[in-house]
Amino acid sequence: MEEESLAMQAKRLIEEEFPYLDGVEDLADRIAVSKCHLIRCFSREFGISPGQYLIRTRVDAARKYLLEREYSVEMIAGLVGFSNGNYFCKVFRRLNGISPGEYRRTSPASASRGEIPGEDKTYM
């Protein structure tokens, strides 16, 4: 059996643990490599830094929570691993062009409500 690459280990860990990761340094510690080595390997294999992948994974999960309409934006920020709602809103707007509130208002209420952890990786 082929051994999983360092970058694949990091990608899998991000997808499984994104709400609990404190950033790339925490990710590197969990895999037992240096932050610089992780960034270099991940970026080479996937064309995106692990930090950006982590942020996009969190925002993907947040979009699904926003469609559920059960949680406040502040609560969603915490559920997906952002330290506060203001930072989450800034990042969400940068990646989507609209605020989380606008996204919630303009998205169809009957949208698909799949599993929350970011399984839709269309940006990879």
CSV table of N, CA and C in Angstrom, one decimal:
chain,number,residue,atom,x,y,z
A,1,MET,N,0.8,-1.2,0.0
A,1,MET,CA,0.0,0.0,0.0
A,1,MET,C,0.9,1.2,0.0
A,2,GLU,N,0.5,2.2,-0.8
A,2,GLU,CA,1.3,3.5,-0.9
A,2,GLU,C,1.1,4.3,0.3
A,3,GLU,N,2.2,4.9,0.8
A,3,GLU,CA,2.1,5.8,2.0
A,3,GLU,C,1.5,7.1,1.6
A,4,GLU,N,0.6,7.7,2.4
A,4,GLU,CA,0.0,8.9,2.2
A,4,GLU,C,1.0,10.1,2.3
A,5,SER,N,1.0,11.0,1.3
A,5,SER,CA,2.0,12.1,1.3
A,5,SER,C,1.7,13.0,2.5
A,6,LEU,N,2.7,13.8,2.8
A,6,LEU,CA,2.6,14.8,3.9
A,6,LEU,C,1.4,15.7,3.6
A,7,ALA,N,1.4,16.2,2.3
A,7,ALA,CA,0.3,17.1,1.9
A,7,ALA,C,-1.1,16.5,2.0
A,8,MET,N,-1.2,15.2,1.6
A,8,MET,CA,-2.5,14.6,1.8
A,8,MET,C,-2.9,14.4,3.2
A,9,GLN,N,-1.9,14.1,4.1
A,9,GLN,CA,-2.2,14.0,5.5
A,9,GLN,C,-2.7,15.3,6.0
A,10,ALA,N,-2.1,16.4,5.6
A,10,ALA,CA,-2.5,17.7,6.1
A,10,ALA,C,-3.9,18.0,5.5
A,11,LYS,N,-4.2,17.7,4.3
A,11,LYS,CA,-5.5,18.0,3.7
A,11,LYS,C,-6.6,17.2,4.4
A,12,ARG,N,-6.3,15.9,4.7
A,12,ARG,CA,-7.3,15.1,5.4
A,12,ARG,C,-7.5,15.7,6.8
A,13,LEU,N,-6.5,16.0,7.5
A,13,LEU,CA,-6.6,16.6,8.8
A,13,LEU,C,-7.4,17.9,8.8
A,14,ILE,N,-7.2,18.7,7.8
A,14,ILE,CA,-7.9,20.0,7.7
A,14,ILE,C,-9.4,19.7,7.5
A,15,GLU,N,-9.7,18.8,6.6
A,15,GLU,CA,-11.1,18.4,6.3
A,15,GLU,C,-11.8,17.8,7.5
A,16,GLU,N,-11.1,17.1,8.3
A,16,GLU,CA,-11.7,16.4,9.5
A,16,GLU,C,-11.7,17.3,10.7
A,17,GLU,N,-10.8,18.1,10.9
A,17,GLU,CA,-10.6,18.9,12.2
A,17,GLU,C,-10.6,20.4,12.0
A,18,PHE,N,-11.1,20.9,10.9
A,18,PHE,CA,-11.0,22.4,10.7
A,18,PHE,C,-11.6,23.2,11.8
A,19,PRO,N,-12.7,22.8,12.5
A,19,PRO,CA,-13.2,23.7,13.5
A,19,PRO,C,-12.2,23.8,14.7
A,20,TYR,N,-11.4,22.8,14.9
A,20,TYR,CA,-10.5,22.8,16.1
A,20,TYR,C,-9.1,23.2,15.8
A,21,LEU,N,-8.7,23.4,14.6
A,21,LEU,CA,-7.3,23.8,14.3
A,21,LEU,C,-7.1,25.2,14.6
A,22,ASP,N,-6.0,25.5,15.2
A,22,ASP,CA,-5.6,26.9,15.6
A,22,ASP,C,-4.8,27.6,14.5
A,23,GLY,N,-4.7,26.9,13.3
A,23,GLY,CA,-3.9,27.5,12.2
A,23,GLY,C,-2.9,26.5,11.7
A,24,VAL,N,-2.0,27.0,10.8
A,24,VAL,CA,-1.1,26.2,10.1
A,24,VAL,C,0.0,25.7,11.1
A,25,GLU,N,0.4,26.5,12.1
A,25,GLU,CA,1.4,26.0,13.1
A,25,GLU,C,0.8,24.8,13.8
A,26,ASP,N,-0.4,24.9,14.3
A,26,ASP,CA,-1.1,23.8,15.0
A,26,ASP,C,-1.1,22.5,14.0
A,27,LEU,N,-1.5,22.7,12.8
A,27,LEU,CA,-1.6,21.7,11.8
A,27,LEU,C,-0.2,21.0,11.7
A,28,ALA,N,0.8,21.8,11.5
A,28,ALA,CA,2.2,21.3,11.4
A,28,ALA,C,2.6,20.5,12.6
A,29,ASP,N,2.3,21.0,13.8
A,29,ASP,CA,2.6,20.3,15.1
A,29,ASP,C,1.9,18.9,15.1
A,30,ARG,N,0.7,18.9,14.7
A,30,ARG,CA,-0.1,17.6,14.7
A,30,ARG,C,0.5,16.6,13.8
A,31,ILE,N,1.1,17.0,12.7
A,31,ILE,CA,1.7,16.1,11.7
A,31,ILE,C,3.2,15.9,12.0
A,32,ALA,N,3.7,16.7,13.0
A,32,ALA,CA,5.1,16.6,13.4
A,32,ALA,C,6.1,17.0,12.3
A,33,VAL,N,5.9,18.1,11.7
A,33,VAL,CA,6.8,18.7,10.7
A,33,VAL,C,6.9,20.2,11.0
A,34,SER,N,7.9,20.9,10.4
A,34,SER,CA,7.9,22.3,10.6
A,34,SER,C,6.9,23.0,9.7
A,35,LYS,N,6.5,24.1,10.2
A,35,LYS,CA,5.4,24.9,9.5
A,35,LYS,C,5.9,25.2,8.0
A,36,CYS,N,7.2,25.6,7.9
A,36,CYS,CA,7.7,26.0,6.5
A,36,CYS,C,7.7,24.8,5.6
A,37,HIS,N,8.1,23.6,6.1
A,37,HIS,CA,8.1,22.4,5.3
A,37,HIS,C,6.7,22.0,4.9
A,38,LEU,N,5.7,22.1,5.8
A,38,LEU,CA,4.4,21.8,5.5
A,38,LEU,C,3.8,22.8,4.4
A,39,ILE,N,4.1,24.0,4.5
A,39,ILE,CA,3.6,25.0,3.6
A,39,ILE,C,4.2,24.7,2.2
A,40,ARG,N,5.5,24.4,2.2
A,40,ARG,CA,6.2,24.1,0.9
A,40,ARG,C,5.6,22.9,0.2
A,41,CYS,N,5.4,21.8,1.0
A,41,CYS,CA,4.9,20.6,0.4
A,41,CYS,C,3.5,20.7,0.0
A,42,PHE,N,2.6,21.3,0.8
A,42,PHE,CA,1.2,21.4,0.5
A,42,PHE,C,1.0,22.3,-0.7
A,43,SER,N,1.7,23.4,-0.7
A,43,SER,CA,1.6,24.4,-1.9
A,43,SER,C,2.0,23.7,-3.2
A,44,ARG,N,3.1,23.0,-3.1
A,44,ARG,CA,3.6,22.3,-4.3
A,44,ARG,C,2.6,21.3,-4.8
A,45,GLU,N,2.0,20.5,-3.9
A,45,GLU,CA,1.1,19.4,-4.3
A,45,GLU,C,-0.3,19.9,-4.8
A,46,PHE,N,-0.8,21.0,-4.1
A,46,PHE,CA,-2.2,21.4,-4.3
A,46,PHE,C,-2.3,22.8,-5.0
A,47,GLY,N,-1.2,23.6,-5.1
A,47,GLY,CA,-1.3,24.9,-5.7
A,47,GLY,C,-2.0,25.9,-4.8
A,48,ILE,N,-2.1,25.7,-3.5
A,48,ILE,CA,-2.7,26.6,-2.6
A,48,ILE,C,-2.0,26.3,-1.2
A,49,SER,N,-1.9,27.3,-0.4
A,49,SER,CA,-1.3,27.1,0.9
A,49,SER,C,-2.2,26.4,1.8
A,50,PRO,N,-1.7,25.7,2.8
A,50,PRO,CA,-2.6,25.1,3.8
A,50,PRO,C,-3.4,26.1,4.6
A,51,GLY,N,-2.9,27.3,4.8
A,51,GLY,CA,-3.7,28.3,5.5
A,51,GLY,C,-4.9,28.7,4.7
A,52,GLN,N,-4.7,28.9,3.4
A,52,GLN,CA,-5.8,29.3,2.5
A,52,GLN,C,-6.8,28.1,2.4
A,53,TYR,N,-6.3,26.9,2.3
A,53,TYR,CA,-7.2,25.7,2.2
A,53,TYR,C,-8.0,25.6,3.5
A,54,LEU,N,-7.4,25.8,4.6
A,54,LEU,CA,-8.2,25.8,5.9
A,54,LEU,C,-9.3,26.9,5.9
A,55,ILE,N,-9.0,28.1,5.5
A,55,ILE,CA,-10.0,29.1,5.5
A,55,ILE,C,-11.1,28.8,4.5
A,56,ARG,N,-10.8,28.3,3.3
A,56,ARG,CA,-11.8,28.0,2.4
A,56,ARG,C,-12.7,26.8,2.8
A,57,THR,N,-12.1,25.8,3.5
A,57,THR,CA,-12.8,24.7,4.1
A,57,THR,C,-13.8,25.2,5.1
A,58,ARG,N,-13.3,26.2,6.0
A,58,ARG,CA,-14.2,26.8,7.0
A,58,ARG,C,-15.4,27.6,6.4
A,59,VAL,N,-15.1,28.3,5.3
A,59,VAL,CA,-16.1,29.1,4.7
A,59,VAL,C,-17.1,28.2,4.0
A,60,ASP,N,-16.6,27.1,3.3
A,60,ASP,CA,-17.6,26.2,2.7
A,60,ASP,C,-18.5,25.6,3.8
A,61,ALA,N,-18.0,25.2,4.9
A,61,ALA,CA,-18.9,24.7,6.0
A,61,ALA,C,-19.8,25.8,6.5
A,62,ALA,N,-19.4,27.0,6.6
A,62,ALA,CA,-20.2,28.1,7.0
A,62,ALA,C,-21.4,28.4,6.1
A,63,ARG,N,-21.1,28.3,4.8
A,63,ARG,CA,-22.2,28.4,3.8
A,63,ARG,C,-23.3,27.5,4.1
A,64,LYS,N,-23.0,26.2,4.4
A,64,LYS,CA,-24.0,25.2,4.7
A,64,LYS,C,-24.8,25.6,5.9
A,65,TYR,N,-24.1,26.0,7.0
A,65,TYR,CA,-24.7,26.4,8.2
A,65,TYR,C,-25.7,27.6,7.9
A,66,LEU,N,-25.2,28.5,7.1
A,66,LEU,CA,-26.0,29.7,6.8
A,66,LEU,C,-27.3,29.3,6.1
A,67,LEU,N,-27.3,28.3,5.3
A,67,LEU,CA,-28.5,27.8,4.6
A,67,LEU,C,-29.5,27.1,5.6
A,68,GLU,N,-28.9,26.6,6.7
A,68,GLU,CA,-29.8,26.0,7.7
A,68,GLU,C,-30.6,27.0,8.4
A,69,ARG,N,-30.1,28.2,8.5
A,69,ARG,CA,-30.9,29.3,9.2
A,69,ARG,C,-31.2,29.1,10.6
A,70,GLU,N,-30.5,28.2,11.3
A,70,GLU,CA,-30.7,27.9,12.7
A,70,GLU,C,-29.8,28.7,13.6
A,71,TYR,N,-28.6,29.1,13.1
A,71,TYR,CA,-27.6,29.7,14.0
A,71,TYR,C,-27.4,31.1,13.5
A,72,SER,N,-26.9,31.9,14.5
A,72,SER,CA,-26.5,33.3,14.2
A,72,SER,C,-25.2,33.3,13.5
A,73,VAL,N,-24.9,34.4,12.8
A,73,VAL,CA,-23.6,34.4,12.1
A,73,VAL,C,-22.4,34.3,13.1
A,74,GLU,N,-22.5,34.9,14.3
A,74,GLU,CA,-21.5,34.8,15.3
A,74,GLU,C,-21.3,33.4,15.7
A,75,MET,N,-22.4,32.6,15.9
A,75,MET,CA,-22.3,31.2,16.3
A,75,MET,C,-21.7,30.4,15.2
A,76,ILE,N,-22.1,30.6,14.0
A,76,ILE,CA,-21.5,29.9,12.9
A,76,ILE,C,-20.0,30.1,12.8
A,77,ALA,N,-19.6,31.4,13.0
A,77,ALA,CA,-18.1,31.7,13.0
A,77,ALA,C,-17.4,30.7,14.0
A,78,GLY,N,-17.9,30.6,15.2
A,78,GLY,CA,-17.3,29.7,16.2
A,78,GLY,C,-17.4,28.3,15.8
A,79,LEU,N,-18.5,27.8,15.2
A,79,LEU,CA,-18.7,26.4,14.9
A,79,LEU,C,-17.7,26.0,13.8
A,80,VAL,N,-17.3,26.9,12.9
A,80,VAL,CA,-16.4,26.5,11.9
A,80,VAL,C,-14.9,26.8,12.2
A,81,GLY,N,-14.7,27.4,13.3
A,81,GLY,CA,-13.3,27.6,13.7
A,81,GLY,C,-12.7,29.0,13.7
A,82,PHE,N,-13.6,30.0,13.3
A,82,PHE,CA,-13.1,31.4,13.3
A,82,PHE,C,-13.1,31.9,14.7
A,83,SER,N,-12.1,32.8,15.1
A,83,SER,CA,-11.9,33.3,16.4
A,83,SER,C,-13.0,34.3,16.8
A,84,ASN,N,-13.6,35.0,15.8
A,84,ASN,CA,-14.7,35.9,16.1
A,84,ASN,C,-15.5,36.2,14.9
A,85,GLY,N,-16.7,36.7,15.1
A,85,GLY,CA,-17.6,37.0,14.0
A,85,GLY,C,-17.2,38.0,13.0
A,86,ASN,N,-16.5,39.1,13.5
A,86,ASN,CA,-16.1,40.1,12.6
A,86,ASN,C,-15.0,39.6,11.6
A,87,TYR,N,-14.1,38.9,12.1
A,87,TYR,CA,-13.1,38.3,11.2
A,87,TYR,C,-13.7,37.4,10.2
A,88,PHE,N,-14.6,36.5,10.6
A,88,PHE,CA,-15.4,35.6,9.8
A,88,PHE,C,-16.1,36.4,8.7
A,89,CYS,N,-16.8,37.5,9.0
A,89,CYS,CA,-17.5,38.2,8.0
A,89,CYS,C,-16.6,38.8,7.0
A,90,LYS,N,-15.4,39.3,7.4
A,90,LYS,CA,-14.5,39.9,6.5
A,90,LYS,C,-14.0,38.9,5.5
A,91,VAL,N,-13.6,37.7,6.0
A,91,VAL,CA,-13.1,36.6,5.2
A,91,VAL,C,-14.2,36.1,4.2
A,92,PHE,N,-15.4,35.9,4.8
A,92,PHE,CA,-16.5,35.5,4.0
A,92,PHE,C,-16.8,36.4,2.8
A,93,ARG,N,-16.8,37.7,3.1
A,93,ARG,CA,-17.1,38.7,2.0
A,93,ARG,C,-15.9,38.7,1.0
A,94,ARG,N,-14.7,38.6,1.4
A,94,ARG,CA,-13.6,38.5,0.5
A,94,ARG,C,-13.7,37.3,-0.4
A,95,LEU,N,-14.1,36.2,0.1
A,95,LEU,CA,-14.1,35.0,-0.8
A,95,LEU,C,-15.4,34.9,-1.6
A,96,ASN,N,-16.5,35.5,-1.1
A,96,ASN,CA,-17.8,35.3,-1.8
A,96,ASN,C,-18.4,36.6,-2.4
A,97,GLY,N,-17.8,37.7,-2.1
A,97,GLY,CA,-18.3,39.0,-2.7
A,97,GLY,C,-19.5,39.5,-2.0
A,98,ILE,N,-20.0,38.8,-1.0
A,98,ILE,CA,-21.2,39.3,-0.2
A,98,ILE,C,-21.0,38.9,1.2
A,99,SER,N,-21.7,39.6,2.1
A,99,SER,CA,-21.6,39.2,3.5
A,99,SER,C,-22.4,37.9,3.8
A,100,PRO,N,-22.1,37.3,5.0
A,100,PRO,CA,-22.8,36.1,5.4
A,100,PRO,C,-24.4,36.4,5.4
A,101,GLY,N,-24.7,37.5,5.9
A,101,GLY,CA,-26.2,37.9,6.0
A,101,GLY,C,-26.8,38.0,4.6
A,102,GLU,N,-26.1,38.6,3.7
A,102,GLU,CA,-26.6,38.7,2.3
A,102,GLU,C,-26.7,37.3,1.7
A,103,TYR,N,-25.7,36.5,1.9
A,103,TYR,CA,-25.7,35.1,1.4
A,103,TYR,C,-26.9,34.4,1.9
A,104,ARG,N,-27.2,34.5,3.2
A,104,ARG,CA,-28.3,33.8,3.8
A,104,ARG,C,-29.6,34.4,3.2
A,105,ARG,N,-29.7,35.7,3.0
A,105,ARG,CA,-31.0,36.3,2.4
A,105,ARG,C,-31.2,35.9,1.0
A,106,THR,N,-30.1,35.8,0.2
A,106,THR,CA,-30.3,35.6,-1.3
A,106,THR,C,-30.2,34.2,-1.7
A,107,SER,N,-29.9,33.3,-0.8
A,107,SER,CA,-29.8,31.9,-1.1
A,107,SER,C,-31.2,31.3,-0.9
A,108,PRO,N,-31.6,30.3,-1.8
A,108,PRO,CA,-32.9,29.7,-1.7
A,108,PRO,C,-33.1,29.0,-0.4
A,109,ALA,N,-34.2,29.1,0.3
A,109,ALA,CA,-34.4,28.5,1.6
A,109,ALA,C,-34.4,27.0,1.5
A,110,SER,N,-34.8,26.5,0.3
A,110,SER,CA,-35.0,25.1,0.1
A,110,SER,C,-33.7,24.4,-0.4
A,111,ALA,N,-32.5,25.1,-0.3
A,111,ALA,CA,-31.3,24.6,-0.8
A,111,ALA,C,-30.9,23.3,-0.2
A,112,SER,N,-30.1,22.5,-0.8
A,112,SER,CA,-29.7,21.3,-0.3
A,112,SER,C,-29.0,21.4,1.0
A,113,ARG,N,-29.3,20.5,1.9
A,113,ARG,CA,-28.8,20.6,3.3
A,113,ARG,C,-27.9,19.4,3.6
A,114,GLY,N,-26.8,19.3,2.9
A,114,GLY,CA,-25.9,18.1,3.0
A,114,GLY,C,-25.2,18.2,4.3
A,115,GLU,N,-24.3,17.2,4.5
A,115,GLU,CA,-23.4,17.1,5.6
A,115,GLU,C,-22.6,18.4,5.8
A,116,ILE,N,-22.4,18.9,6.9
A,116,ILE,CA,-21.7,20.2,7.1
A,116,ILE,C,-20.2,20.1,6.8
A,117,PRO,N,-19.4,19.2,7.3
A,117,PRO,CA,-18.0,19.3,7.0
A,117,PRO,C,-17.7,19.4,5.5
A,118,GLY,N,-16.9,20.3,5.2
A,118,GLY,CA,-16.7,20.7,3.8
A,118,GLY,C,-16.3,19.7,2.8
A,119,GLU,N,-17.3,19.0,2.3
A,119,GLU,CA,-17.1,17.9,1.3
A,119,GLU,C,-17.0,18.5,-0.1
A,120,ASP,N,-17.5,19.7,-0.3
A,120,ASP,CA,-17.5,20.3,-1.7
A,120,ASP,C,-16.2,21.1,-1.9
A,121,LYS,N,-15.3,20.5,-2.5
A,121,LYS,CA,-14.0,21.1,-2.7
A,121,LYS,C,-13.8,21.6,-4.2
A,122,THR,N,-14.7,22.4,-4.7
A,122,THR,CA,-14.6,22.8,-6.1
A,122,THR,C,-13.5,23.7,-6.4
A,123,TYR,N,-12.9,24.3,-5.4
A,123,TYR,CA,-11.8,25.2,-5.6
A,123,TYR,C,-10.4,24.5,-5.7
A,124,MET,N,-10.4,23.2,-5.5
A,124,MET,CA,-9.1,22.5,-5.6
A,124,MET,C,-8.9,22.1,-7.1
